[in-house]
Amino acid sequence: MSTAFTLDTATYLARLGYQSVPPASLETLRELQRRHTAEFPFETLATLLRTPVHVDPHRVQEKLLRQGRGGYCFELNQLFLL
């Protein structure tokens, strides 16, 4: 049985340069997307290292937020979705 996932929103927003949760608006969504694509680089190190790429929320959060790395498009989009 897997454990429930909760995104570390504070760490995610801090990485994007926010000190608090921004207001919910179309402009905020646009700004989140702009900052997300600028902050989280496309990275293909896993291919070079021959390591598997996982897309489950726990591993995506660990890699992108805790380790400060970038990822493949599906990892980056998974984080934005979460």
mmCIF file of N, CA and C in Angstrom:
data_model
loop_
_atom_site.group_PDB
_atom_site.id
_atom_site.type_symbol
_atom_site.label_atom_id
_atom_site.label_comp_id
_atom_site.label_asym_id
_atom_site.label_seq_id
_atom_site.Cartn_x
_atom_site.Cartn_y
_atom_site.Cartn_z
ATOM 1 N N MET A 1 0.838 -1.177 0.000
ATOM 2 C CA MET A 1 0.000 0.000 0.000
ATOM 3 C C MET A 1 0.887 1.245 0.000
ATOM 4 N N SER A 2 0.599 2.176 -0.868
ATOM 5 C CA SER A 2 1.403 3.392 -0.929
ATOM 6 C C SER A 2 0.851 4.434 0.044
ATOM 7 N N THR A 3 1.736 5.316 0.451
ATOM 8 C CA THR A 3 1.313 6.374 1.364
ATOM 9 C C THR A 3 0.728 7.528 0.564
ATOM 10 N N ALA A 4 -0.183 8.245 1.177
ATOM 11 C CA ALA A 4 -0.796 9.395 0.511
ATOM 12 C C ALA A 4 0.267 10.440 0.216
ATOM 13 N N PHE A 5 0.106 11.124 -0.895
ATOM 14 C CA PHE A 5 1.080 12.131 -1.292
ATOM 15 C C PHE A 5 0.538 13.525 -1.022
ATOM 16 N N THR A 6 1.390 14.358 -0.470
ATOM 17 C CA THR A 6 1.093 15.779 -0.299
ATOM 18 C C THR A 6 2.283 16.562 -0.805
ATOM 19 N N LEU A 7 2.048 17.423 -1.764
ATOM 20 C CA LEU A 7 3.126 18.255 -2.300
ATOM 21 C C LEU A 7 3.613 19.226 -1.235
ATOM 22 N N ASP A 8 4.910 19.394 -1.146
ATOM 23 C CA ASP A 8 5.504 20.387 -0.252
ATOM 24 C C ASP A 8 5.370 21.741 -0.945
ATOM 25 N N THR A 9 4.186 22.300 -0.822
ATOM 26 C CA THR A 9 3.853 23.538 -1.528
ATOM 27 C C THR A 9 4.759 24.693 -1.125
ATOM 28 N N ALA A 10 5.101 24.782 0.140
ATOM 29 C CA ALA A 10 5.950 25.882 0.609
ATOM 30 C C ALA A 10 7.321 25.827 -0.075
ATOM 31 N N THR A 11 7.911 24.642 -0.168
ATOM 32 C CA THR A 11 9.216 24.504 -0.824
ATOM 33 C C THR A 11 9.104 24.792 -2.314
ATOM 34 N N TYR A 12 8.042 24.285 -2.929
ATOM 35 C CA TYR A 12 7.829 24.529 -4.363
ATOM 36 C C TYR A 12 7.700 26.027 -4.646
ATOM 37 N N LEU A 13 6.839 26.701 -3.895
ATOM 38 C CA LEU A 13 6.639 28.135 -4.119
ATOM 39 C C LEU A 13 7.900 28.942 -3.787
ATOM 40 N N ALA A 14 8.624 28.543 -2.753
ATOM 41 C CA ALA A 14 9.865 29.238 -2.416
ATOM 42 C C ALA A 14 10.874 29.105 -3.561
ATOM 43 N N ARG A 15 10.945 27.923 -4.162
ATOM 44 C CA ARG A 15 11.871 27.739 -5.295
ATOM 45 C C ARG A 15 11.479 28.640 -6.459
ATOM 46 N N LEU A 16 10.184 28.934 -6.578
ATOM 47 C CA LEU A 16 9.718 29.832 -7.642
ATOM 48 C C LEU A 16 9.804 31.303 -7.251
ATOM 49 N N GLY A 17 10.256 31.574 -6.018
ATOM 50 C CA GLY A 17 10.446 32.960 -5.594
ATOM 51 C C GLY A 17 9.291 33.564 -4.822
ATOM 52 N N TYR A 18 8.346 32.739 -4.400
ATOM 53 C CA TYR A 18 7.212 33.236 -3.615
ATOM 54 C C TYR A 18 7.478 33.027 -2.131
ATOM 55 N N GLN A 19 7.069 34.000 -1.322
ATOM 56 C CA GLN A 19 7.191 33.861 0.125
ATOM 57 C C GLN A 19 5.882 33.407 0.754
ATOM 58 N N SER A 20 4.794 33.507 0.004
ATOM 59 C CA SER A 20 3.483 33.050 0.468
ATOM 60 C C SER A 20 2.687 32.587 -0.750
ATOM 61 N N VAL A 21 1.557 31.987 -0.492
ATOM 62 C CA VAL A 21 0.715 31.485 -1.579
ATOM 63 C C VAL A 21 0.139 32.675 -2.349
ATOM 64 N N PRO A 22 0.343 32.725 -3.667
ATOM 65 C CA PRO A 22 -0.199 33.833 -4.454
ATOM 66 C C PRO A 22 -1.710 33.678 -4.630
ATOM 67 N N PRO A 23 -2.390 34.759 -4.979
ATOM 68 C CA PRO A 23 -3.842 34.680 -5.171
ATOM 69 C C PRO A 23 -4.183 33.801 -6.381
ATOM 70 N N ALA A 24 -5.329 33.162 -6.311
ATOM 71 C CA ALA A 24 -5.789 32.321 -7.421
ATOM 72 C C ALA A 24 -6.374 33.205 -8.515
ATOM 73 N N SER A 25 -5.678 33.247 -9.648
ATOM 74 C CA SER A 25 -6.156 34.027 -10.783
ATOM 75 C C SER A 25 -5.487 33.509 -12.044
ATOM 76 N N LEU A 26 -6.015 33.896 -13.182
ATOM 77 C CA LEU A 26 -5.412 33.506 -14.452
ATOM 78 C C LEU A 26 -4.003 34.080 -14.570
ATOM 79 N N GLU A 27 -3.817 35.286 -14.111
ATOM 80 C CA GLU A 27 -2.487 35.907 -14.149
ATOM 81 C C GLU A 27 -1.493 35.130 -13.281
ATOM 82 N N THR A 28 -1.928 34.685 -12.122
ATOM 83 C CA THR A 28 -1.059 33.876 -11.256
ATOM 84 C C THR A 28 -0.696 32.568 -11.941
ATOM 85 N N LEU A 29 -1.659 31.922 -12.578
ATOM 86 C CA LEU A 29 -1.382 30.677 -13.291
ATOM 87 C C LEU A 29 -0.334 30.902 -14.381
ATOM 88 N N ARG A 30 -0.470 31.972 -15.103
ATOM 89 C CA ARG A 30 0.515 32.304 -16.142
ATOM 90 C C ARG A 30 1.900 32.540 -15.535
ATOM 91 N N GLU A 31 1.929 33.249 -14.422
ATOM 92 C CA GLU A 31 3.204 33.549 -13.767
ATOM 93 C C GLU A 31 3.821 32.281 -13.173
ATOM 94 N N LEU A 32 3.010 31.410 -12.585
ATOM 95 C CA LEU A 32 3.518 30.135 -12.079
ATOM 96 C C LEU A 32 4.152 29.318 -13.206
ATOM 97 N N GLN A 33 3.480 29.268 -14.332
ATOM 98 C CA GLN A 33 4.014 28.507 -15.466
ATOM 99 C C GLN A 33 5.323 29.123 -15.963
ATOM 100 N N ARG A 34 5.370 30.438 -16.040
ATOM 101 C CA ARG A 34 6.596 31.109 -16.488
ATOM 102 C C ARG A 34 7.751 30.810 -15.534
ATOM 103 N N ARG A 35 7.498 30.961 -14.237
ATOM 104 C CA ARG A 35 8.548 30.717 -13.246
ATOM 105 C C ARG A 35 8.955 29.245 -13.208
ATOM 106 N N HIS A 36 7.980 28.354 -13.327
ATOM 107 C CA HIS A 36 8.263 26.918 -13.296
ATOM 108 C C HIS A 36 9.214 26.533 -14.434
ATOM 109 N N THR A 37 8.902 26.985 -15.639
ATOM 110 C CA THR A 37 9.758 26.623 -16.782
ATOM 111 C C THR A 37 11.129 27.291 -16.699
ATOM 112 N N ALA A 38 11.217 28.430 -16.028
ATOM 113 C CA ALA A 38 12.507 29.097 -15.872
ATOM 114 C C ALA A 38 13.345 28.463 -14.762
ATOM 115 N N GLU A 39 12.713 27.918 -13.736
ATOM 116 C CA GLU A 39 13.426 27.403 -12.568
ATOM 117 C C GLU A 39 13.822 25.937 -12.685
ATOM 118 N N PHE A 40 12.983 25.122 -13.303
ATOM 119 C CA PHE A 40 13.242 23.686 -13.386
ATOM 120 C C PHE A 40 13.741 23.341 -14.791
ATOM 121 N N PRO A 41 15.036 23.106 -14.935
ATOM 122 C CA PRO A 41 15.593 22.863 -16.268
ATOM 123 C C PRO A 41 15.276 21.463 -16.790
ATOM 124 N N PHE A 42 15.234 21.356 -18.110
ATOM 125 C CA PHE A 42 15.147 20.055 -18.753
ATOM 126 C C PHE A 42 16.492 19.379 -18.540
ATOM 127 N N GLU A 43 16.465 18.157 -18.032
ATOM 128 C CA GLU A 43 17.706 17.460 -17.674
ATOM 129 C C GLU A 43 17.643 16.014 -18.147
ATOM 130 N N THR A 44 18.707 15.547 -18.785
ATOM 131 C CA THR A 44 18.760 14.176 -19.285
ATOM 132 C C THR A 44 19.898 13.381 -18.654
ATOM 133 N N LEU A 45 20.299 13.742 -17.451
ATOM 134 C CA LEU A 45 21.389 13.036 -16.784
ATOM 135 C C LEU A 45 21.068 11.569 -16.543
ATOM 136 N N ALA A 46 19.793 11.262 -16.310
ATOM 137 C CA ALA A 46 19.410 9.870 -16.051
ATOM 138 C C ALA A 46 19.783 8.976 -17.234
ATOM 139 N N THR A 47 19.623 9.471 -18.430
ATOM 140 C CA THR A 47 19.984 8.696 -19.621
ATOM 141 C C THR A 47 21.477 8.420 -19.642
ATOM 142 N N LEU A 48 22.261 9.430 -19.374
ATOM 143 C CA LEU A 48 23.716 9.260 -19.372
ATOM 144 C C LEU A 48 24.179 8.333 -18.257
ATOM 145 N N LEU A 49 23.502 8.388 -17.117
ATOM 146 C CA LEU A 49 23.859 7.552 -15.974
ATOM 147 C C LEU A 49 23.195 6.178 -16.029
ATOM 148 N N ARG A 50 22.319 5.998 -17.009
ATOM 149 C CA ARG A 50 21.567 4.740 -17.177
ATOM 150 C C ARG A 50 20.767 4.381 -15.927
ATOM 151 N N THR A 51 20.150 5.395 -15.354
ATOM 152 C CA THR A 51 19.297 5.172 -14.194
ATOM 153 C C THR A 51 17.839 5.328 -14.619
ATOM 154 N N PRO A 52 16.933 4.615 -13.974
ATOM 155 C CA PRO A 52 15.519 4.725 -14.350
ATOM 156 C C PRO A 52 14.947 6.093 -13.989
ATOM 157 N N VAL A 53 13.970 6.506 -14.755
ATOM 158 C CA VAL A 53 13.261 7.757 -14.503
ATOM 159 C C VAL A 53 11.881 7.395 -13.971
ATOM 160 N N HIS A 54 11.582 7.853 -12.777
ATOM 161 C CA HIS A 54 10.311 7.540 -12.130
ATOM 162 C C HIS A 54 9.409 8.766 -12.158
ATOM 163 N N VAL A 55 8.127 8.531 -12.315
ATOM 164 C CA VAL A 55 7.187 9.653 -12.364
ATOM 165 C C VAL A 55 6.197 9.654 -11.206
ATOM 166 N N ASP A 56 6.386 8.762 -10.230
ATOM 167 C CA ASP A 56 5.464 8.805 -9.104
ATOM 168 C C ASP A 56 5.742 10.085 -8.302
ATOM 169 N N PRO A 57 4.700 10.667 -7.720
ATOM 170 C CA PRO A 57 4.830 11.969 -7.054
ATOM 171 C C PRO A 57 5.936 12.050 -6.006
ATOM 172 N N HIS A 58 6.106 11.003 -5.195
ATOM 173 C CA HIS A 58 7.130 11.042 -4.147
ATOM 174 C C HIS A 58 8.529 11.210 -4.748
ATOM 175 N N ARG A 59 8.818 10.461 -5.795
ATOM 176 C CA ARG A 59 10.156 10.525 -6.401
ATOM 177 C C ARG A 59 10.370 11.806 -7.189
ATOM 178 N N VAL A 60 9.330 12.286 -7.855
ATOM 179 C CA VAL A 60 9.447 13.554 -8.581
ATOM 180 C C VAL A 60 9.738 14.685 -7.599
ATOM 181 N N GLN A 61 8.997 14.724 -6.488
ATOM 182 C CA GLN A 61 9.243 15.757 -5.487
ATOM 183 C C GLN A 61 10.654 15.654 -4.918
ATOM 184 N N GLU A 62 11.096 14.453 -4.617
ATOM 185 C CA GLU A 62 12.444 14.247 -4.074
ATOM 186 C C GLU A 62 13.503 14.778 -5.041
ATOM 187 N N LYS A 63 13.390 14.412 -6.286
ATOM 188 C CA LYS A 63 14.394 14.798 -7.284
ATOM 189 C C LYS A 63 14.382 16.304 -7.546
ATOM 190 N N LEU A 64 13.203 16.843 -7.815
ATOM 191 C CA LEU A 64 13.128 18.239 -8.247
ATOM 192 C C LEU A 64 13.172 19.241 -7.094
ATOM 193 N N LEU A 65 12.503 18.929 -5.992
ATOM 194 C CA LEU A 65 12.476 19.888 -4.881
ATOM 195 C C LEU A 65 13.572 19.652 -3.858
ATOM 196 N N ARG A 66 13.789 18.418 -3.473
ATOM 197 C CA ARG A 66 14.767 18.131 -2.412
ATOM 198 C C ARG A 66 16.201 18.114 -2.941
ATOM 199 N N GLN A 67 16.392 17.532 -4.123
ATOM 200 C CA GLN A 67 17.741 17.442 -4.688
ATOM 201 C C GLN A 67 18.082 18.651 -5.552
ATOM 202 N N GLY A 68 17.105 19.489 -5.862
ATOM 203 C CA GLY A 68 17.346 20.701 -6.644
ATOM 204 C C GLY A 68 17.709 20.447 -8.094
ATOM 205 N N ARG A 69 17.280 19.317 -8.620
ATOM 206 C CA ARG A 69 17.618 18.957 -9.993
ATOM 207 C C ARG A 69 16.512 19.342 -10.955
ATOM 208 N N GLY A 70 16.778 19.139 -12.230
ATOM 209 C CA GLY A 70 15.780 19.263 -13.275
ATOM 210 C C GLY A 70 15.309 17.875 -13.641
ATOM 211 N N GLY A 71 14.604 17.768 -14.769
ATOM 212 C CA GLY A 71 14.115 16.468 -15.166
ATOM 213 C C GLY A 71 13.599 16.456 -16.583
ATOM 214 N N TYR A 72 13.092 15.302 -16.968
ATOM 215 C CA TYR A 72 12.456 15.156 -18.274
ATOM 216 C C TYR A 72 11.145 15.926 -18.284
ATOM 217 N N CYS A 73 10.610 16.157 -19.477
ATOM 218 C CA CYS A 73 9.371 16.922 -19.599
ATOM 219 C C CYS A 73 8.239 16.301 -18.794
ATOM 220 N N PHE A 74 8.148 14.966 -18.787
ATOM 221 C CA PHE A 74 7.039 14.351 -18.051
ATOM 222 C C PHE A 74 7.215 14.483 -16.544
ATOM 223 N N GLU A 75 8.439 14.574 -16.053
ATOM 224 C CA GLU A 75 8.658 14.831 -14.627
ATOM 225 C C GLU A 75 8.314 16.279 -14.295
ATOM 226 N N LEU A 76 8.749 17.195 -15.143
ATOM 227 C CA LEU A 76 8.494 18.615 -14.912
ATOM 228 C C LEU A 76 7.003 18.923 -14.983
ATOM 229 N N ASN A 77 6.316 18.315 -15.953
ATOM 230 C CA ASN A 77 4.881 18.523 -16.067
ATOM 231 C C ASN A 77 4.136 17.868 -14.911
ATOM 232 N N GLN A 78 4.618 16.725 -14.443
ATOM 233 C CA GLN A 78 4.015 16.062 -13.285
ATOM 234 C C GLN A 78 4.086 16.974 -12.061
ATOM 235 N N LEU A 79 5.229 17.594 -11.829
ATOM 236 C CA LEU A 79 5.374 18.498 -10.691
ATOM 237 C C LEU A 79 4.410 19.681 -10.814
ATOM 238 N N PHE A 80 4.313 20.257 -12.005
ATOM 239 C CA PHE A 80 3.412 21.389 -12.187
ATOM 240 C C PHE A 80 1.971 20.958 -11.954
ATOM 241 N N LEU A 81 1.608 19.787 -12.412
ATOM 242 C CA LEU A 81 0.256 19.273 -12.191
ATOM 243 C C LEU A 81 -0.035 19.102 -10.701
ATOM 244 N N LEU A 82 0.952 18.565 -9.981
ATOM 245 C CA LEU A 82 0.744 18.334 -8.548
ATOM 246 C C LEU A 82 0.545 19.649 -7.815
#
